[in-house]
C-alpha cells in the first residue's frame, strides 16, 4: 500500500534536509493523527503542493500535531506540457466530479467556464462559495492520489475570455460529438516532442449539458481551437474531460514512469 501524503504550507519544505524534522499541524495534522491514526515509525510523505516531496517516518503524533523525520527530499519536475481542463458549469455535481476525477488523472489546472447554455450561474456570493468548493474538491483529490502538485483551480471565465486563452494555447481541443477529427490524431502531433519542445498548454474544453452554442463554437475555432471526437459514444459532461486527459497523459508520455513517492 502506498504511503499517505499530507500537505504543508507553501515553503514548508524549503531548506529541509535528510535527518531533519518537519511538523504538520492544523487540519492536515489532525487528519493524520485523529483520522488516519498514524503511529510512530510509520512511513509518510509530505508535500508543499508545488512539486517537492519529503519522504519520512512518523517521529511523534499527538493531538493535531504530527512530527515527521525526513529520509529524503524529491523535487519532481513538471511533466510534459500543461494539461488544462476547461469545464463548463453543470447542474448537480457533475462539474465537481469532472474536476475531481481529472485531478486524480493528473490535470495541471482546472478552469470553470460559464458557458452560454450552462444552467448553473455563478454570481456574487454563490460564485465565491462554488469556487471554494471546487478548490476543496481538487485539494482532497490530489491528496488521495498522493500528488506532489496540487492543480490550480482558476477563477471562472466567460466565453470571450476563454477564446483569448485558446489563442495562446499550444493546442486547444473542444470535445464535440459532431466532430470528425479524433483526439488521438491531434495528440499524435505533440507526441514525441523533446523536453524543450514539450511546453505550453493543452486545453480540453467540455461544454454543458445543453451543448456548446454555435456562436461559441465559431468564436473558439476562429481563435484556433480544434473540434475533436473521443470515440463512438456520447459521454456525460462529467466523464468527457477525464477521458481525454487519460488519453493525453498516455500519448504524451506523462504516465511512462513513477514519480518520487515512497514505497
Short mmCIF file of C-alpha atoms in Angstrom, two decimals:
data_model
loop_
_atom_site.label_atom_id
_atom_site.label_comp_id
_atom_site.label_asym_id
_atom_site.label_seq_id
_atom_site.Cartn_x
_atom_site.Cartn_y
_atom_site.Cartn_z
CA UNK A 1 0.00 0.00 0.00
CA UNK A 2 1.30 3.47 -0.86
CA UNK A 3 2.27 5.84 1.90
CA UNK A 4 -0.24 8.52 2.93
CA UNK A 5 0.55 12.10 1.91
CA UNK A 6 -0.10 15.33 3.78
CA UNK A 7 0.45 18.89 2.69
CA UNK A 8 2.48 21.56 4.43
CA UNK A 9 2.16 25.31 3.73
CA UNK A 10 3.99 26.82 0.78
CA UNK A 11 7.67 27.00 1.62
CA UNK A 12 7.26 24.49 4.44
CA UNK A 13 9.89 22.19 2.96
CA UNK A 14 12.39 24.88 1.98
CA UNK A 15 15.82 24.09 3.37
CA UNK A 16 14.76 20.73 4.83
CA UNK A 17 17.42 18.04 4.59
CA UNK A 18 17.52 14.29 5.34
CA UNK A 19 17.55 13.74 9.08
CA UNK A 20 15.58 16.92 9.73
CA UNK A 21 12.19 17.13 11.44
CA UNK A 22 9.06 18.66 9.88
CA UNK A 23 5.93 19.39 11.91
CA UNK A 24 2.47 19.17 10.39
CA UNK A 25 -0.28 20.98 12.28
CA UNK A 26 -3.81 22.28 11.73
CA UNK A 27 -6.32 20.30 9.65
CA UNK A 28 -3.63 18.20 7.98
CA UNK A 29 -2.03 17.28 11.31
CA UNK A 30 -5.42 16.49 12.80
CA UNK A 31 -6.29 14.28 9.84
CA UNK A 32 -3.01 12.39 10.16
CA UNK A 33 -3.29 11.84 13.90
CA UNK A 34 -7.01 11.66 14.68
CA UNK A 35 -8.40 10.21 11.43
CA UNK A 36 -5.58 8.16 9.92
CA UNK A 37 -4.20 7.37 13.40
CA UNK A 38 -0.60 7.27 12.21
CA UNK A 39 1.78 5.71 14.73
CA UNK A 40 5.47 6.02 15.46
CA UNK A 41 7.67 4.62 12.72
CA UNK A 42 5.01 4.59 10.00
CA UNK A 43 6.02 5.84 6.59
CA UNK A 44 4.53 9.13 5.39
CA UNK A 45 5.08 11.62 2.58
CA UNK A 46 4.82 15.39 2.89
CA UNK A 47 4.47 17.87 0.05
CA UNK A 48 4.34 21.61 -0.43
CA UNK A 49 1.84 21.15 -3.27
CA UNK A 50 4.29 22.64 -5.77
CA UNK A 51 6.37 19.58 -6.66
CA UNK A 52 8.56 18.98 -3.61
CA UNK A 53 8.01 15.72 -1.76
CA UNK A 54 9.58 14.76 1.57
CA UNK A 55 9.69 11.04 2.34
CA UNK A 56 9.94 10.17 6.01
CA UNK A 57 8.62 8.37 9.07
CA UNK A 58 6.45 9.45 11.96
CA UNK A 59 8.56 10.64 14.90
CA UNK A 60 5.66 11.86 17.08
CA UNK A 61 1.86 12.02 16.79
CA UNK A 62 -0.33 13.71 19.35
CA UNK A 63 -3.49 15.82 19.20
CA UNK A 64 -3.34 17.71 15.90
CA UNK A 65 0.44 17.66 15.60
CA UNK A 66 2.48 15.25 13.51
CA UNK A 67 6.29 15.26 13.56
CA UNK A 68 8.00 13.58 10.62
CA UNK A 69 11.67 12.65 10.41
CA UNK A 70 12.77 13.17 6.83
CA UNK A 71 14.63 10.44 4.96
CA UNK A 72 14.94 12.09 1.56
CA UNK A 73 13.72 15.06 -0.46
CA UNK A 74 12.47 14.65 -4.02
CA UNK A 75 11.93 17.59 -6.37
CA UNK A 76 9.53 16.35 -9.03
CA UNK A 77 9.99 18.01 -12.41
CA UNK A 78 6.87 19.27 -14.17
CA UNK A 79 5.54 16.68 -16.65
CA UNK A 80 5.47 17.32 -20.41
CA UNK A 81 3.10 20.11 -21.46
CA UNK A 82 0.49 21.62 -19.11
CA UNK A 83 -2.84 19.86 -19.29
CA UNK A 84 -5.80 22.09 -18.50
CA UNK A 85 -9.44 21.07 -18.18
CA UNK A 86 -11.92 23.80 -19.08
CA UNK A 87 -15.15 22.54 -17.55
CA UNK A 88 -18.49 24.19 -18.23
CA UNK A 89 -20.64 24.71 -15.15
CA UNK A 90 -23.20 21.94 -14.90
CA UNK A 91 -26.16 21.08 -12.72
CA UNK A 92 -25.89 18.73 -9.78
CA UNK A 93 -22.30 17.88 -9.01
CA UNK A 94 -21.21 16.76 -12.48
CA UNK A 95 -18.76 19.63 -12.89
CA UNK A 96 -17.20 18.96 -9.47
CA UNK A 97 -16.97 15.26 -10.30
CA UNK A 98 -15.14 16.10 -13.51
CA UNK A 99 -12.65 18.29 -11.63
CA UNK A 100 -12.13 15.60 -9.00
CA UNK A 101 -11.51 12.79 -11.49
CA UNK A 102 -9.30 14.98 -13.67
CA UNK A 103 -7.15 15.72 -10.63
CA UNK A 104 -6.70 12.03 -9.91
CA UNK A 105 -5.67 11.55 -13.54
CA UNK A 106 -3.01 14.26 -13.45
CA UNK A 107 -4.55 17.52 -14.71
CA UNK A 108 -2.42 20.60 -14.03
CA UNK A 109 -5.20 23.19 -13.84
CA UNK A 110 -8.98 23.38 -13.91
CA UNK A 111 -10.87 26.34 -15.34
CA UNK A 112 -14.60 26.74 -14.54
CA UNK A 113 -16.39 28.03 -17.61
CA UNK A 114 -19.67 29.96 -17.58
CA UNK A 115 -20.96 28.78 -20.95
CA UNK A 116 -23.92 30.35 -22.69
CA UNK A 117 -26.02 27.23 -22.16
CA UNK A 118 -24.90 26.48 -18.60
CA UNK A 119 -27.98 26.07 -16.44
CA UNK A 120 -25.96 26.88 -13.35
CA UNK A 121 -24.95 30.54 -13.00
CA UNK A 122 -22.16 31.72 -10.72
CA UNK A 123 -22.88 35.19 -9.39
CA UNK A 124 -21.87 37.15 -6.30
CA UNK A 125 -21.60 35.21 -3.07
CA UNK A 126 -22.65 31.97 -4.76
CA UNK A 127 -19.69 32.23 -7.13
CA UNK A 128 -17.23 32.58 -4.26
CA UNK A 129 -18.70 29.61 -2.41
CA UNK A 130 -18.81 27.44 -5.53
CA UNK A 131 -15.20 28.24 -6.43
CA UNK A 132 -14.10 27.44 -2.87
CA UNK A 133 -15.93 24.11 -3.13
CA UNK A 134 -14.15 23.23 -6.38
CA UNK A 135 -10.80 24.06 -4.81
CA UNK A 136 -11.60 21.92 -1.78
CA UNK A 137 -12.61 19.00 -4.01
CA UNK A 138 -9.42 19.28 -6.07
CA UNK A 139 -7.23 19.53 -2.95
CA UNK A 140 -8.79 16.39 -1.49
CA UNK A 141 -8.43 14.52 -4.80
CA UNK A 142 -4.77 15.48 -5.12
CA UNK A 143 -4.16 14.25 -1.59
CA UNK A 144 -5.95 10.97 -2.25
CA UNK A 145 -3.89 10.49 -5.40
CA UNK A 146 -0.65 11.23 -3.47
CA UNK A 147 0.21 14.08 -5.84
CA UNK A 148 3.12 16.37 -5.04
CA UNK A 149 1.48 19.08 -7.15
CA UNK A 150 -1.99 20.37 -6.35
CA UNK A 151 -3.71 21.57 -9.55
CA UNK A 152 -4.72 25.21 -9.66
CA UNK A 153 -8.45 25.93 -9.84
CA UNK A 154 -8.65 29.25 -11.63
CA UNK A 155 -11.36 31.89 -11.49
CA UNK A 156 -14.43 31.31 -13.62
CA UNK A 157 -14.21 32.55 -17.23
CA UNK A 158 -16.82 33.51 -19.79
CA UNK A 159 -16.61 32.60 -23.47
CA UNK A 160 -14.76 35.73 -24.68
CA UNK A 161 -12.06 35.25 -22.04
CA UNK A 162 -11.83 31.58 -22.91
CA UNK A 163 -11.32 32.45 -26.58
CA UNK A 164 -8.35 34.61 -25.58
CA UNK A 165 -6.90 31.68 -23.64
CA UNK A 166 -7.38 29.41 -26.66
CA UNK A 167 -5.42 31.79 -28.88
CA UNK A 168 -2.39 31.46 -26.60
CA UNK A 169 -2.54 27.67 -26.10
CA UNK A 170 -0.22 25.13 -27.70
CA UNK A 171 -3.33 23.08 -28.51
CA UNK A 172 -6.98 23.69 -27.65
CA UNK A 173 -9.40 20.80 -28.13
CA UNK A 174 -13.16 21.24 -27.97
CA UNK A 175 -14.66 17.83 -27.25
CA UNK A 176 -17.67 17.66 -29.52
CA UNK A 177 -19.88 14.75 -30.56
CA UNK A 178 -20.28 16.02 -34.14
CA UNK A 179 -16.55 16.40 -34.79
CA UNK A 180 -14.92 14.25 -37.44
CA UNK A 181 -11.33 14.52 -36.21
CA UNK A 182 -10.16 12.25 -33.40
CA UNK A 183 -8.47 13.45 -30.21
CA UNK A 184 -5.77 10.81 -30.70
CA UNK A 185 -4.75 12.27 -34.05
CA UNK A 186 -4.33 15.73 -32.53
CA UNK A 187 -2.26 14.38 -29.67
CA UNK A 188 -0.05 12.41 -32.05
CA UNK A 189 1.11 15.75 -33.40
CA UNK A 190 2.59 16.55 -29.98
CA UNK A 191 3.77 13.08 -29.00
CA UNK A 192 7.48 12.50 -29.21
CA UNK A 193 8.35 16.15 -28.57
CA UNK A 194 11.74 16.72 -26.99
CA UNK A 195 11.80 18.12 -23.43
CA UNK A 196 12.49 21.59 -24.83
CA UNK A 197 9.51 21.30 -27.16
CA UNK A 198 7.07 19.74 -24.66
CA UNK A 199 5.90 23.07 -23.31
CA UNK A 200 2.76 25.15 -23.46
CA UNK A 201 -0.84 24.50 -22.52
CA UNK A 202 -3.07 21.78 -23.92
CA UNK A 203 -6.68 22.73 -23.25
CA UNK A 204 -9.56 20.26 -23.18
CA UNK A 205 -12.86 22.13 -23.36
CA UNK A 206 -16.05 20.42 -22.20
CA UNK A 207 -19.44 22.02 -22.73
CA UNK A 208 -22.56 21.96 -20.53
CA UNK A 209 -25.48 19.53 -20.75
CA UNK A 210 -27.15 21.62 -23.45
CA UNK A 211 -24.02 21.68 -25.57
CA UNK A 212 -21.83 24.50 -26.81
CA UNK A 213 -23.69 27.14 -28.77
CA UNK A 214 -22.92 27.71 -32.48
CA UNK A 215 -21.69 31.22 -31.68
CA UNK A 216 -19.26 29.85 -29.09
CA UNK A 217 -18.00 27.19 -31.47
CA UNK A 218 -17.34 29.80 -34.12
CA UNK A 219 -15.57 32.04 -31.62
CA UNK A 220 -13.38 29.20 -30.36
CA UNK A 221 -12.44 27.79 -33.76
CA UNK A 222 -11.63 31.28 -35.00
CA UNK A 223 -9.27 31.59 -32.04
CA UNK A 224 -7.55 28.35 -33.07
CA UNK A 225 -9.43 25.56 -31.27
CA UNK A 226 -9.91 22.17 -32.93
CA UNK A 227 -13.13 20.17 -32.61
CA UNK A 228 -12.41 16.55 -31.80
CA UNK A 229 -14.18 13.31 -31.03
CA UNK A 230 -13.12 10.94 -28.26
CA UNK A 231 -14.85 7.83 -29.53
CA UNK A 232 -18.11 6.34 -30.78
CA UNK A 233 -20.09 7.03 -27.61
CA UNK A 234 -21.56 10.26 -26.27
CA UNK A 235 -20.08 10.93 -22.84
CA UNK A 236 -21.52 12.94 -20.00
CA UNK A 237 -20.04 16.30 -19.12
CA UNK A 238 -18.52 14.68 -16.03
CA UNK A 239 -16.62 11.99 -17.95
CA UNK A 240 -15.57 13.55 -21.26
CA UNK A 241 -12.78 15.68 -19.81
CA UNK A 242 -11.23 12.98 -17.63
CA UNK A 243 -11.35 10.52 -20.56
CA UNK A 244 -9.46 12.98 -22.76
CA UNK A 245 -6.92 13.63 -20.00
CA UNK A 246 -6.26 9.93 -19.53
CA UNK A 247 -5.65 9.56 -23.25
CA UNK A 248 -3.39 12.63 -23.33
CA UNK A 249 -1.38 11.50 -20.30
CA UNK A 250 -0.61 8.23 -22.04
CA UNK A 251 0.06 9.64 -25.52
CA UNK A 252 2.25 12.49 -24.24
CA UNK A 253 4.42 10.30 -22.04
CA UNK A 254 3.23 11.59 -18.70
CA UNK A 255 2.43 8.08 -17.43
CA UNK A 256 5.66 6.49 -18.51
CA UNK A 257 7.47 6.48 -15.18
CA UNK A 258 6.89 6.54 -11.44
CA UNK A 259 7.35 9.80 -9.55
CA UNK A 260 9.26 10.25 -6.31
CA UNK A 261 6.77 8.66 -3.97
CA UNK A 262 7.94 6.42 -1.18
CA UNK A 263 7.36 2.68 -1.32
#
